[in-house]
Coordinates of C-alpha atoms and ligand atoms in Angstrom, one line a residue:
M1 CA 34.4 8.0 -12.4
G2 CA 32.4 11.0 -10.6
K3 CA 29.8 9.9 -8.2
S4 CA 27.6 12.8 -9.7
N5 CA 26.8 11.2 -12.9
M6 CA 25.8 8.1 -11.7
K7 CA 22.2 7.6 -11.6
T8 CA 20.6 6.2 -8.2
I9 CA 18.1 3.3 -8.7
D10 CA 15.9 3.7 -5.9
L11 CA 14.0 0.5 -5.6
R12 CA 13.5 0.6 -1.5
S13 CA 9.7 2.0 -1.5
D14 CA 7.3 2.6 -4.7
T15 CA 6.5 6.3 -1.8
V16 CA 10.2 7.5 -3.6
T17 CA 8.4 8.6 -6.9
L18 CA 8.9 12.7 -7.4
P19 CA 5.8 14.1 -8.8
T20 CA 5.5 14.0 -12.9
P21 CA 5.6 17.5 -14.7
A22 CA 1.6 17.5 -15.1
M23 CA 1.7 17.5 -11.8
R24 CA 3.8 20.3 -11.0
E25 CA 2.0 22.3 -13.2
A26 CA -1.3 21.8 -11.6
I27 CA 0.1 22.7 -8.1
Y28 CA 1.6 26.0 -9.8
R29 CA -2.0 26.8 -10.8
A30 CA -4.0 25.0 -7.9
E31 CA -7.6 27.0 -6.8
L32 CA -7.5 27.3 -3.5
G33 CA -9.9 28.2 -0.5
D34 CA -10.0 27.2 3.2
D35 CA -10.8 23.5 3.1
V36 CA -11.8 23.5 7.3
F37 CA -14.9 25.8 6.1
G38 CA -15.4 22.9 3.1
E39 CA -14.3 25.9 0.3
D40 CA -11.0 24.5 -1.5
P41 CA -12.3 23.8 -5.0
T42 CA -9.6 21.6 -5.7
T43 CA -10.0 19.4 -2.6
N44 CA -13.6 19.4 -3.3
R45 CA -12.9 18.3 -6.9
L46 CA -10.2 15.3 -5.9
E47 CA -13.0 14.1 -3.4
K48 CA -15.6 13.8 -5.6
M49 CA -13.3 12.0 -8.5
A50 CA -11.8 9.9 -5.9
A51 CA -15.1 8.3 -4.5
E52 CA -16.4 7.8 -7.9
R53 CA -13.2 6.4 -9.2
V54 CA -14.0 4.0 -6.1
G55 CA -17.8 3.9 -6.6
K56 CA -18.4 5.3 -3.0
E57 CA -20.9 7.9 -1.8
A58 CA -17.8 10.4 -0.5
A59 CA -14.4 11.0 0.4
L60 CA -12.1 12.8 2.4
L61 CA -8.3 13.9 1.5
V62 CA -5.7 13.2 4.7
A63 CA -2.3 12.8 5.1
S64 CA -1.3 10.1 4.7
G65 CA -1.9 5.8 4.5
T66 CA -1.3 5.7 7.9
M67 CA -3.9 9.0 8.8
G68 CA -6.4 6.7 6.2
N69 CA -6.4 4.0 8.2
L70 CA -6.5 5.0 11.3
V71 CA -9.7 7.6 10.4
C72 CA -11.3 4.3 9.1
L73 CA -10.6 2.5 12.0
L74 CA -11.6 5.2 14.9
T75 CA -14.8 5.9 12.9
H76 CA -15.7 2.5 13.1
C77 CA -14.6 0.9 16.7
G78 CA -15.2 2.3 20.1
R79 CA -12.8 2.0 22.7
G80 CA -12.7 -1.8 24.5
E81 CA -13.7 -2.4 20.6
E82 CA -12.4 -5.7 17.8
V83 CA -11.0 -5.4 14.6
I84 CA -9.9 -9.0 13.0
L85 CA -6.8 -8.3 10.5
G86 CA -3.9 -10.4 10.0
D87 CA -1.0 -10.9 11.6
Q88 CA 0.9 -9.8 8.8
S89 CA -1.0 -6.5 7.7
H90 CA 0.7 -3.0 7.5
T91 CA -2.0 -2.0 10.0
F92 CA -1.1 -4.6 12.2
L93 CA 2.6 -4.1 11.5
Y94 CA 3.5 -0.3 10.7
E95 CA 1.2 1.6 11.8
A96 CA 2.9 2.5 15.3
G97 CA -0.4 1.0 17.2
G98 CA -2.2 3.8 16.5
M99 CA -5.4 2.1 17.0
S100 CA -5.0 1.2 20.8
A101 CA -2.6 4.1 21.0
L102 CA -5.6 6.6 20.3
G103 CA -8.8 4.4 19.9
G104 CA -8.3 1.8 22.6
I105 CA -9.0 -0.1 19.8
H106 CA -8.1 -3.9 20.2
P107 CA -6.8 -5.8 17.5
H108 CA -7.2 -9.2 16.8
T109 CA -5.1 -11.1 14.6
I110 CA -5.6 -13.6 12.3
A111 CA -2.9 -15.9 9.7
N112 CA -2.2 -13.6 6.4
Q113 CA -1.7 -16.9 3.8
P114 CA 1.0 -16.4 1.4
D115 CA -1.1 -14.8 -1.1
G116 CA -2.4 -12.4 1.7
T117 CA -6.0 -13.5 2.2
M118 CA -7.3 -14.9 5.8
R119 CA -9.3 -17.9 5.7
L120 CA -12.8 -17.4 5.7
E121 CA -13.2 -19.7 7.9
D122 CA -10.2 -18.0 10.6
I123 CA -12.2 -15.0 10.1
E124 CA -15.7 -16.6 11.1
A125 CA -13.8 -18.5 14.4
A126 CA -12.2 -14.7 15.5
I127 CA -15.7 -13.4 15.3
R128 CA -16.8 -12.5 19.4
G129 CA -19.9 -14.4 21.1
D130 CA -22.1 -12.0 22.9
D131 CA -20.3 -13.0 26.1
V132 CA -19.3 -10.7 29.1
H133 CA -16.2 -11.7 29.1
F134 CA -15.1 -10.2 25.3
P135 CA -14.6 -7.4 23.2
R136 CA -17.1 -6.9 20.5
T137 CA -15.6 -7.7 17.7
R138 CA -16.7 -4.5 14.9
L139 CA -15.0 -4.9 12.2
I140 CA -12.3 -6.8 9.8
C141 CA -9.3 -5.9 7.6
L142 CA -8.2 -6.5 4.5
E143 CA -5.3 -5.8 2.9
N144 CA -5.1 -5.1 -1.3
T145 CA -2.5 -5.1 -2.8
H146 CA -1.0 -7.2 0.2
N147 CA 2.5 -5.3 0.8
R148 CA 3.9 -8.7 3.0
C149 CA 2.6 -10.9 1.2
N150 CA 4.8 -10.5 -2.0
G151 CA 2.6 -7.6 -3.2
S152 CA -0.3 -9.9 -4.0
A153 CA -3.8 -9.1 -5.4
L154 CA -6.9 -10.1 -3.5
T155 CA -9.8 -10.9 -5.9
P156 CA -13.1 -9.5 -6.5
Q157 CA -14.7 -12.4 -5.1
Y158 CA -12.9 -12.9 -2.5
T159 CA -13.6 -9.5 -1.0
D160 CA -17.1 -10.2 -1.6
A161 CA -17.3 -13.4 0.2
V162 CA -15.5 -12.0 3.5
A163 CA -17.6 -8.6 3.2
G164 CA -20.7 -11.4 2.6
L165 CA -19.6 -13.4 6.3
A166 CA -19.3 -10.2 7.4
K167 CA -22.6 -8.9 6.4
N168 CA -24.2 -11.8 8.4
R169 CA -22.4 -11.2 11.3
S170 CA -23.5 -7.6 11.5
L171 CA -19.9 -6.6 10.8
A172 CA -18.2 -3.6 9.1
V173 CA -15.1 -4.5 6.2
H174 CA -12.8 -1.9 5.7
L175 CA -10.2 -1.9 3.1
D176 CA -6.5 -1.1 3.1
G177 CA -6.6 0.0 -0.7
A178 CA -2.4 1.9 0.0
R179 CA -2.2 0.1 -3.7
I180 CA -5.7 -1.1 -5.2
F181 CA -5.0 0.9 -8.1
N182 CA -2.3 -1.9 -8.8
A183 CA -4.0 -5.0 -7.7
A184 CA -7.0 -3.9 -10.6
V185 CA -4.5 -3.4 -12.9
A186 CA -3.0 -6.9 -12.3
L187 CA -5.9 -8.6 -12.1
G188 CA -7.5 -6.9 -15.1
V189 CA -10.7 -5.8 -13.6
D190 CA -12.4 -2.1 -12.8
V191 CA -11.3 -1.0 -9.4
K192 CA -14.9 -0.8 -8.5
E193 CA -15.2 -4.6 -8.3
L194 CA -12.6 -4.4 -5.5
T195 CA -14.4 -2.0 -3.3
R196 CA -18.0 -2.7 -4.4
S197 CA -18.8 -5.1 -1.2
V198 CA -16.6 -3.4 1.7
D199 CA -17.6 -0.3 3.7
S200 CA -14.7 2.1 3.8
L201 CA -11.2 1.9 2.0
S202 CA -7.9 4.3 1.8
F203 CA -6.1 4.7 -1.0
C204 CA -2.5 6.4 -1.6
L205 CA -1.8 8.6 -4.1
S206 CA 1.9 8.9 -2.9
K207 CA 3.2 5.7 -3.6
G208 CA 2.9 4.1 -7.6
L209 CA 0.6 7.0 -8.3
A210 CA 3.6 9.2 -8.0
A211 CA 1.7 12.0 -6.1
P212 CA 3.9 13.8 -3.6
V213 CA 1.5 13.1 -0.2
G214 CA -1.9 12.0 0.7
S215 CA -4.0 9.7 0.9
V216 CA -8.3 9.3 0.7
V217 CA -9.9 7.5 2.8
C218 CA -13.5 6.7 0.5
G219 CA -17.3 5.4 2.2
S220 CA -20.7 6.6 2.6
K221 CA -21.9 9.9 3.2
K222 CA -22.6 9.3 6.3
F223 CA -19.1 7.8 6.8
I224 CA -17.3 10.4 6.0
A225 CA -18.6 13.0 7.8
Q226 CA -17.5 11.0 10.9
A227 CA -14.5 10.8 9.2
R228 CA -13.9 14.2 9.0
R229 CA -14.7 15.3 12.8
I230 CA -12.1 11.9 13.5
R231 CA -9.5 13.6 10.8
K232 CA -10.0 16.7 12.5
V233 CA -9.5 15.7 16.1
L234 CA -5.8 14.1 14.8
G235 CA -5.1 17.3 14.0
G236 CA -5.5 16.5 9.9
G237 CA -8.2 19.2 9.3
M238 CA -5.6 21.4 6.6
R239 CA -6.5 24.6 5.2
Q240 CA -5.5 25.1 1.2
S241 CA -5.2 21.3 0.8
G242 CA -5.2 22.3 -2.7
I243 CA -1.6 22.3 -3.3
I244 CA -1.7 18.5 -2.3
A245 CA -5.4 17.4 -4.4
A246 CA -4.3 19.3 -7.4
A247 CA -1.3 16.3 -7.8
G248 CA -3.9 13.8 -5.9
I249 CA -5.9 15.1 -8.9
A250 CA -3.2 14.5 -12.2
A251 CA -2.7 10.8 -10.4
L252 CA -5.9 9.9 -10.5
E253 CA -6.4 10.8 -14.0
Q254 CA -2.7 10.2 -15.5
M255 CA -1.2 7.8 -13.4
V256 CA -3.3 4.7 -13.3
E257 CA -2.9 2.8 -16.6
R258 CA 1.4 3.0 -16.7
I259 CA 1.3 1.1 -13.4
A260 CA 1.5 -1.9 -16.0
E261 CA 4.7 -1.1 -16.6
D262 CA 6.2 -1.1 -13.1
H263 CA 4.1 -4.7 -13.1
K264 CA 6.4 -5.7 -16.2
N265 CA 9.8 -4.1 -14.6
A266 CA 9.2 -6.1 -11.4
R267 CA 8.3 -9.5 -13.4
R268 CA 11.4 -9.0 -15.2
L269 CA 13.8 -8.2 -12.1
T270 CA 12.2 -11.9 -10.7
E271 CA 12.4 -13.6 -13.4
G272 CA 16.2 -12.3 -13.7
I273 CA 16.9 -13.0 -9.8
A274 CA 15.5 -16.3 -10.8
R275 CA 18.6 -17.3 -12.8
I276 CA 21.2 -15.7 -10.4
E277 CA 23.1 -18.7 -8.5
G278 CA 22.6 -17.9 -4.7
L279 CA 19.4 -15.9 -5.1
S280 CA 16.0 -17.5 -4.7
V281 CA 12.8 -16.0 -5.7
D282 CA 9.2 -17.5 -6.0
P283 CA 8.6 -16.3 -9.8
A284 CA 5.1 -17.2 -9.3
K285 CA 4.6 -15.1 -6.3
T286 CA 5.3 -11.8 -8.4
Q287 CA 1.6 -10.4 -9.1
T288 CA 2.5 -6.7 -8.9
N289 CA 5.3 -4.3 -8.2
I290 CA 6.4 -5.7 -5.6
V291 CA 9.7 -8.6 -4.9
Y292 CA 10.8 -10.1 -2.2
F293 CA 13.6 -12.5 -2.7
D294 CA 16.2 -14.3 -0.7
S295 CA 20.4 -14.5 -0.9
A296 CA 21.9 -17.7 0.5
S297 CA 25.7 -15.9 0.6
E298 CA 27.0 -16.6 4.2
R299 CA 28.5 -13.3 3.0
L300 CA 25.9 -12.0 1.1
T301 CA 23.6 -11.2 3.8
A302 CA 20.8 -8.9 3.2
Q303 CA 22.7 -5.8 5.1
K304 CA 26.1 -6.2 3.4
L305 CA 24.3 -6.8 -0.4
V306 CA 22.2 -3.9 0.5
M307 CA 25.4 -2.0 1.1
E308 CA 27.9 -3.1 -1.7
L309 CA 24.6 -2.3 -4.1
G310 CA 24.5 1.4 -2.7
K311 CA 27.6 1.6 -4.0
K312 CA 26.9 1.3 -7.4
G313 CA 23.9 3.5 -7.1
I314 CA 21.2 1.1 -6.1
K315 CA 18.6 1.0 -3.5
L316 CA 17.3 -1.8 -1.7
L317 CA 15.0 -2.7 1.4
P318 CA 16.6 -5.9 3.8
V319 CA 13.9 -7.3 5.3
G320 CA 15.2 -9.8 6.7
P321 CA 18.2 -11.5 7.2
R322 CA 18.5 -13.0 4.3
R323 CA 15.7 -11.1 2.6
L324 CA 15.6 -8.0 0.2
R325 CA 12.8 -6.1 -0.8
A326 CA 12.3 -4.4 -4.5
V327 CA 9.8 -2.1 -5.5
T328 CA 9.4 -1.0 -9.0
H329 CA 7.6 2.4 -9.6
Y330 CA 7.2 5.5 -12.2
G331 CA 11.2 6.5 -12.6
I332 CA 12.4 3.2 -13.1
T333 CA 13.2 1.7 -16.1
A334 CA 13.5 -2.0 -17.9
E335 CA 17.2 -0.5 -18.4
D336 CA 17.5 0.6 -14.3
I337 CA 15.7 -3.5 -13.9
D338 CA 18.7 -4.7 -16.1
L339 CA 21.5 -2.8 -14.6
T340 CA 20.7 -4.0 -11.3
L341 CA 20.5 -7.7 -12.2
T342 CA 23.8 -7.1 -13.6
V343 CA 25.5 -5.9 -10.5
L344 CA 23.2 -8.0 -8.4
R345 CA 25.0 -11.0 -11.1
E346 CA 28.4 -10.0 -10.6
L347 CA 28.3 -9.5 -6.5
M348 CA 27.2 -13.0 -6.1
E349 CA 29.6 -14.4 -8.6
G350 CA 32.5 -12.4 -6.4
S351 CA 30.7 -13.9 -3.5
V352 CA 30.8 -17.7 -5.1
A353 CA 34.5 -17.5 -6.1
A354 CA 35.2 -15.7 -2.5
H355 CA 34.0 -19.2 -1.1
Ligands
PLP401 C1 2.1 1.9 2.6 C2 1.2 1.6 3.1 C3 0.5 2.7 4.2 C4 0.8 3.6 4.9 O1 0.6 5.1 4.2 P1 1.8 5.7 4.6 O2 1.2 7.0 3.5 O3 3.4 5.4 4.1 O4 1.5 6.4 5.9 C5 -0.7 1.4 4.4 N1 -0.9 0.0 4.6 C6 -0.1 -0.5 3.0 C7 -0.2 -2.0 2.7 C8 1.1 0.7 2.9 O5 1.5 -0.3 2.0

């Protein structure tokens, strides 16, 4: 069989999505200007649309989710000031330490619970008193959906509770909402319910929404004005950024509701994995489009399983010696999930037989 007619089923991340035909068309037709002069009409339109969508006054297009979080942290905090965030958070683990490297910001991590929350009492206990020995606490960061915690969705009630606590202590709240629309769709709520009580958020256009590039930072007019300066400091002032924004508009208009399909496929994958001997998964934990599971096989470690799957055109991410991650997204069908399950079952049966 020729390898060329084998479809690749890439479940490593929802960042691998390619732009839709409508996005390519929108990019082709985008009206452009110089955005550093505020003159790119398409970028202006995306920013206005994004702000309205999440119920904030203003928004700012940035190059990536990492840049979005960094811009927000640098806008909220000065050097030697402290951020409270989860020990499993993307910002702490996977953003190259940007807050310390570029902002002199001190991360204060507390435990993420398996559902992606941090206990309110843990947050409370982490807030510094007014003492010359301590860094000043400025900010609390939440992540919704929570990538490392099974893509779980934080509820409006929880978000409001953290924001209430923050307000009482004169702190700000930033939401890493890389997949905030996955959370809204999974919970069946308007995204505004998940953003109403936070001071700033960033969300990705280039993940489940399938745009090729970009994230959007949202907040008050005053916050975004300062964030715009910080973005320029970071070299993120872009010129004819309407090329990117055009796809972002199509993403917001056309790609939010279909996320439900990704969640259905993730559930299908989870339930299938639960029935394969040698693999283990907690079905209750799959809420959105991210599935973590473990291999109990001596022979098929995560690395080996990924290699064997790769030979069949199926790509997964090893995230520990026994642990793997699969993410569903635009372009992945129920048939792709079934094929993945068939191959996984065959591999595991082979593995069991070899014992
Ligand atoms: C992917 C991701 C980011 C960063 O986005 P990039 O565009 O890859 O820089 C931030 N936070 C979370 C939770 C993510 O999953």
